[in-house]
Amino acid sequence: MTITAAMVKELRESTGAGMMDAKKALTEVNGDMEAAVDWLRTKGLAKAAKKADRVAAEGLVGVAVAGGKGVAVEVNSETDFVGKNADFQNLVRGITTTALGVANVDALRTADLAGKSVEASLTDAIATIGENMTLRRMAAVEGDSVAAYIHTAAAEGLGRIGVLVALKGADNGIGKQIAMHIAATSPVSLSEADMDPTVVERELAVQTAKALEENAASAKPKPEQVIQNNIIPGRMKKFFEESTLLNQKFVINPDVTVAQAAKDAGVEVVGFVRMAVGEGIEKEKEDFAAEVAKALQG
């Protein structure tokens, strides 16, 4: 497979690796971008790349809470200017409130919003505002109490990142603090038990390859049983501590974990949602000069 400059650029931007290292990684794995990231990590040349690093889509995330239920909804637009439009903001707010009464995004599309379906309301807004928009997803959590937080807010309940935290027990303010923590740290899952097995397998493969390669290059290699029974489990333990919400060090008080901070406050975290605008979506990028030239060409 031909390795293009665009592929090398994308890998560099997502991993921070050097140009030659990025090119070599892509060559080694025949152009597979995800495998190239793992190759670089194995060589110690890159940190774990996150899908959010490739965000390009625009729009807003809305959050709403009623009783023991909280919902987060993402509505995408073509440009960030639309996110500042009052009509678009009102639409997203209405869709988010409507989401409190449905089970999933498919039901939300057909749900009633001021006498029309949500989908029809979006179609009308596209004609009025003049830009394509899509209802991409929704997520919900339930608990004895639910806290919500918007990071980089555009308006009340609307912004670039929306977080919901479901608690067992009455929230005394710890919920919002944990939601802010989640916005900052972007945990992969609530606990090790909740983590996607494919994510765990991929991380184990990377850490195993990395540990064995480092040991082989060491002036005093350790016995393989030490690598398998101590080094690799230790690295996986660190991965879970950094990636699972309950095991992360609480940003407000790093002396305790999030689980301990919740326990000290008399509650238990039973679920969370962190939704960022456009995460996982890739959109073609053009430099400004190319964009202007394209416009002049008609």
XYZ file of C-alpha atoms in Angstrom:
298
model
C 0.000 0.000 0.000
C 1.236 3.510 -0.820
C 1.863 5.609 2.296
C 0.761 9.157 1.510
C 1.898 12.418 3.086
C -1.658 12.937 4.336
C -1.536 9.627 6.207
C 1.790 10.517 7.797
C 0.421 13.944 8.788
C -2.682 12.418 10.380
C -0.615 9.933 12.390
C 1.789 12.655 13.531
C -1.069 14.872 14.679
C -2.779 12.092 16.623
C 0.353 10.729 18.309
C 2.963 13.477 18.407
C 5.484 11.150 16.761
C 8.188 12.395 14.406
C 7.677 12.343 10.646
C 10.088 9.486 9.923
C 8.756 7.431 12.846
C 5.189 7.951 11.646
C 6.120 6.919 8.107
C 7.966 3.833 9.333
C 5.035 2.822 11.527
C 2.587 3.055 8.625
C 4.949 1.100 6.398
C 5.350 -1.653 8.999
C 1.564 -2.184 9.304
C 0.682 -1.630 5.633
C -1.115 1.656 6.215
C -3.448 0.553 9.044
C -3.795 3.767 11.110
C -4.891 2.106 14.355
C -2.175 -0.549 14.141
C 0.368 2.201 13.418
C -0.592 3.932 16.668
C -0.027 0.673 18.551
C 3.320 0.151 16.783
C 4.483 3.609 17.865
C 3.330 3.006 21.433
C 5.159 -0.321 21.526
C 8.326 1.509 20.520
C 7.668 4.190 23.130
C 7.250 6.826 20.433
C 3.646 7.819 21.097
C 1.021 8.064 23.786
C -2.336 6.337 23.459
C -4.282 8.158 20.792
C -7.894 8.979 21.570
C -10.679 9.264 19.051
C -11.452 12.678 20.472
C -8.101 13.887 19.143
C -9.538 13.665 15.638
C -12.651 15.736 16.333
C -13.677 18.045 13.521
C -17.517 18.138 13.492
C -19.333 21.117 15.001
C -22.601 21.646 16.867
C -23.749 21.417 20.473
C -24.236 18.925 23.268
C -27.272 19.509 25.462
C -27.895 18.070 28.942
C -31.094 17.919 30.979
C -32.030 16.348 34.314
C -35.427 15.509 35.753
C -35.728 13.594 39.002
C -33.433 10.602 38.859
C -32.836 10.689 35.109
C -30.360 12.664 33.062
C -29.923 12.824 29.279
C -27.227 14.130 26.958
C -27.899 14.820 23.281
C -25.559 15.772 20.431
C -26.792 17.748 17.437
C -24.179 18.394 14.752
C -23.852 21.316 12.360
C -21.377 22.170 9.635
C -19.738 25.171 11.337
C -19.192 26.432 14.853
C -21.048 29.647 13.983
C -24.344 27.774 14.127
C -23.611 26.797 17.725
C -23.879 30.488 18.604
C -27.203 30.892 16.785
C -30.102 31.436 19.222
C -32.564 29.484 17.044
C -30.208 26.500 16.893
C -29.621 26.684 20.640
C -33.362 26.701 21.318
C -33.809 23.733 19.003
C -31.100 21.697 20.738
C -32.530 22.638 24.140
C -35.994 21.487 23.035
C -34.645 18.212 21.643
C -32.730 17.578 24.873
C -35.793 18.144 27.047
C -37.814 15.842 24.772
C -35.133 13.158 25.206
C -36.067 12.844 28.888
C -39.231 11.029 27.797
C -37.776 8.520 25.309
C -35.566 5.452 25.462
C -33.131 5.965 22.575
C -32.124 8.217 19.703
C -34.392 6.472 17.185
C -37.417 7.134 19.404
C -36.200 10.701 19.867
C -36.194 11.354 16.105
C -39.910 10.541 15.888
C -40.885 12.138 19.219
C -43.130 15.221 19.288
C -41.509 18.639 19.593
C -43.994 21.547 19.536
C -46.410 19.711 17.262
C -43.828 18.226 14.881
C -41.444 15.330 15.060
C -37.896 16.133 16.116
C -36.722 15.059 12.662
C -39.184 17.425 10.944
C -38.133 20.244 13.272
C -34.524 19.683 12.244
C -35.492 19.754 8.567
C -37.263 23.081 9.075
C -34.223 24.473 10.894
C -31.953 23.428 8.033
C -34.115 25.420 5.618
C -34.202 28.440 7.940
C -30.571 28.541 9.075
C -29.157 27.290 5.771
C -26.791 24.678 7.078
C -27.001 20.917 7.331
C -27.723 19.542 10.817
C -28.050 16.042 12.218
C -29.255 14.533 15.470
C -26.350 12.202 16.064
C -26.884 10.493 19.417
C -28.275 10.544 22.928
C -27.308 8.849 26.171
C -29.022 8.581 29.530
C -28.221 7.674 33.128
C -30.438 7.015 36.128
C -29.856 7.056 39.860
C -31.183 8.344 43.158
C -29.789 11.676 41.984
C -28.108 12.917 38.799
C -25.660 15.806 38.441
C -24.933 17.596 35.156
C -22.086 19.801 33.991
C -21.375 21.649 30.752
C -17.798 22.527 29.835
C -17.218 25.413 27.418
C -20.855 26.441 27.695
C -22.533 28.286 24.815
C -25.740 28.790 26.818
C -27.529 27.255 29.797
C -27.318 23.461 29.451
C -25.545 23.642 26.091
C -21.883 23.461 25.126
C -18.965 21.528 23.668
C -18.769 18.862 26.393
C -21.673 17.571 28.471
C -21.289 15.324 31.512
C -23.846 13.425 33.584
C -23.140 11.581 36.836
C -25.652 9.174 38.382
C -25.383 8.643 42.120
C -26.788 6.216 44.657
C -27.719 8.495 47.523
C -28.547 12.178 47.816
C -26.176 14.553 46.026
C -24.716 17.154 48.370
C -22.571 18.862 45.751
C -20.089 16.058 45.097
C -21.927 15.159 41.876
C -20.945 18.319 40.039
C -17.369 18.035 41.302
C -17.137 14.498 39.904
C -18.742 15.676 36.650
C -16.062 18.356 36.318
C -13.430 15.699 37.011
C -14.879 13.544 34.206
C -14.848 16.480 31.780
C -11.139 16.953 32.499
C -9.943 13.326 32.555
C -12.281 11.578 30.071
C -12.299 8.139 31.755
C -12.807 5.124 29.507
C -15.262 3.370 31.829
C -16.730 3.449 35.329
C -14.630 0.517 36.556
C -12.419 -2.268 35.248
C -15.450 -4.591 35.108
C -17.286 -2.170 32.802
C -14.463 -1.717 30.307
C -14.840 -3.026 26.767
C -12.854 -6.321 26.608
C -11.399 -5.349 23.221
C -9.899 -2.204 24.783
C -8.341 -4.304 27.554
C -6.982 -6.859 25.074
C -5.464 -4.171 22.887
C -3.768 -2.461 25.840
C -2.456 -5.785 27.151
C -0.984 -6.583 23.732
C 0.762 -3.200 23.557
C 2.136 -3.398 27.106
C 3.311 -6.987 26.622
C 5.141 -6.204 23.374
C 6.643 -3.067 24.885
C 7.844 -4.815 28.065
C 9.403 -7.719 26.164
C 11.150 -5.410 23.709
C 12.527 -3.180 26.482
C 13.730 -6.219 28.412
C 15.459 -7.672 25.351
C 17.320 -4.395 24.865
C 18.308 -4.128 28.547
C 21.914 -4.635 29.639
C 20.580 -6.906 32.411
C 17.442 -8.650 31.127
C 15.004 -9.946 33.727
C 13.678 -13.525 33.642
C 10.555 -13.784 31.472
C 8.473 -14.904 34.459
C 9.257 -11.574 36.136
C 8.043 -9.746 33.035
C 4.860 -11.831 32.811
C 4.055 -11.980 36.539
C 5.189 -8.534 37.714
C 6.015 -5.977 35.046
C 3.042 -6.462 32.726
C 0.432 -6.794 35.531
C 1.895 -3.667 37.118
C 1.528 -1.700 33.909
C -2.043 -2.923 33.424
C -2.872 -1.918 37.003
C -1.604 1.578 36.239
C -3.671 1.634 33.035
C -6.843 0.787 34.960
C -6.028 3.364 37.637
C -5.687 6.049 34.976
C -8.563 4.950 32.732
C -11.418 3.956 35.053
C -13.363 6.685 36.814
C -13.635 5.061 40.233
C -9.883 4.353 40.390
C -8.698 7.745 39.115
C -7.177 10.196 41.576
C -9.793 12.859 42.264
C -8.636 16.095 40.616
C -9.972 18.203 43.476
C -8.121 16.077 46.056
C -5.494 13.799 44.454
C -4.896 12.093 47.819
C -8.065 10.037 47.291
C -9.689 8.190 44.416
C -13.025 9.248 42.944
C -14.631 6.204 44.586
C -13.277 7.232 47.988
C -14.314 10.864 47.530
C -17.858 9.723 46.725
C -17.905 7.381 49.725
C -16.687 10.161 52.019
C -19.591 12.281 50.731
C -22.068 9.500 51.508
C -22.832 8.485 47.906
C -21.812 5.928 45.295
C -21.209 6.636 41.611
C -23.330 4.186 39.580
C -22.950 5.610 36.080
C -21.734 8.504 33.956
C -21.843 9.955 30.469
C -19.238 12.209 28.896
C -20.284 13.482 25.478
C -18.109 15.839 23.432
C -19.130 17.491 20.184
C -17.913 15.534 17.183
C -15.804 12.931 18.982
C -15.029 10.055 16.647
C -16.045 12.041 13.559
C -13.445 12.956 10.976
C -14.028 15.815 8.569
C -11.856 16.786 5.636
C -9.627 19.730 6.443
C -8.458 22.403 4.033
C -6.048 25.186 4.729
C -7.496 28.697 4.475
C -5.661 29.575 1.249
C -6.983 26.445 -0.465
C -10.488 27.224 0.760
C -10.360 30.750 -0.675
C -8.945 29.500 -3.986
C -11.700 26.910 -4.206
C -14.353 29.586 -3.580
C -12.893 31.860 -6.268
C -13.021 29.017 -8.776
C -16.762 28.815 -8.201
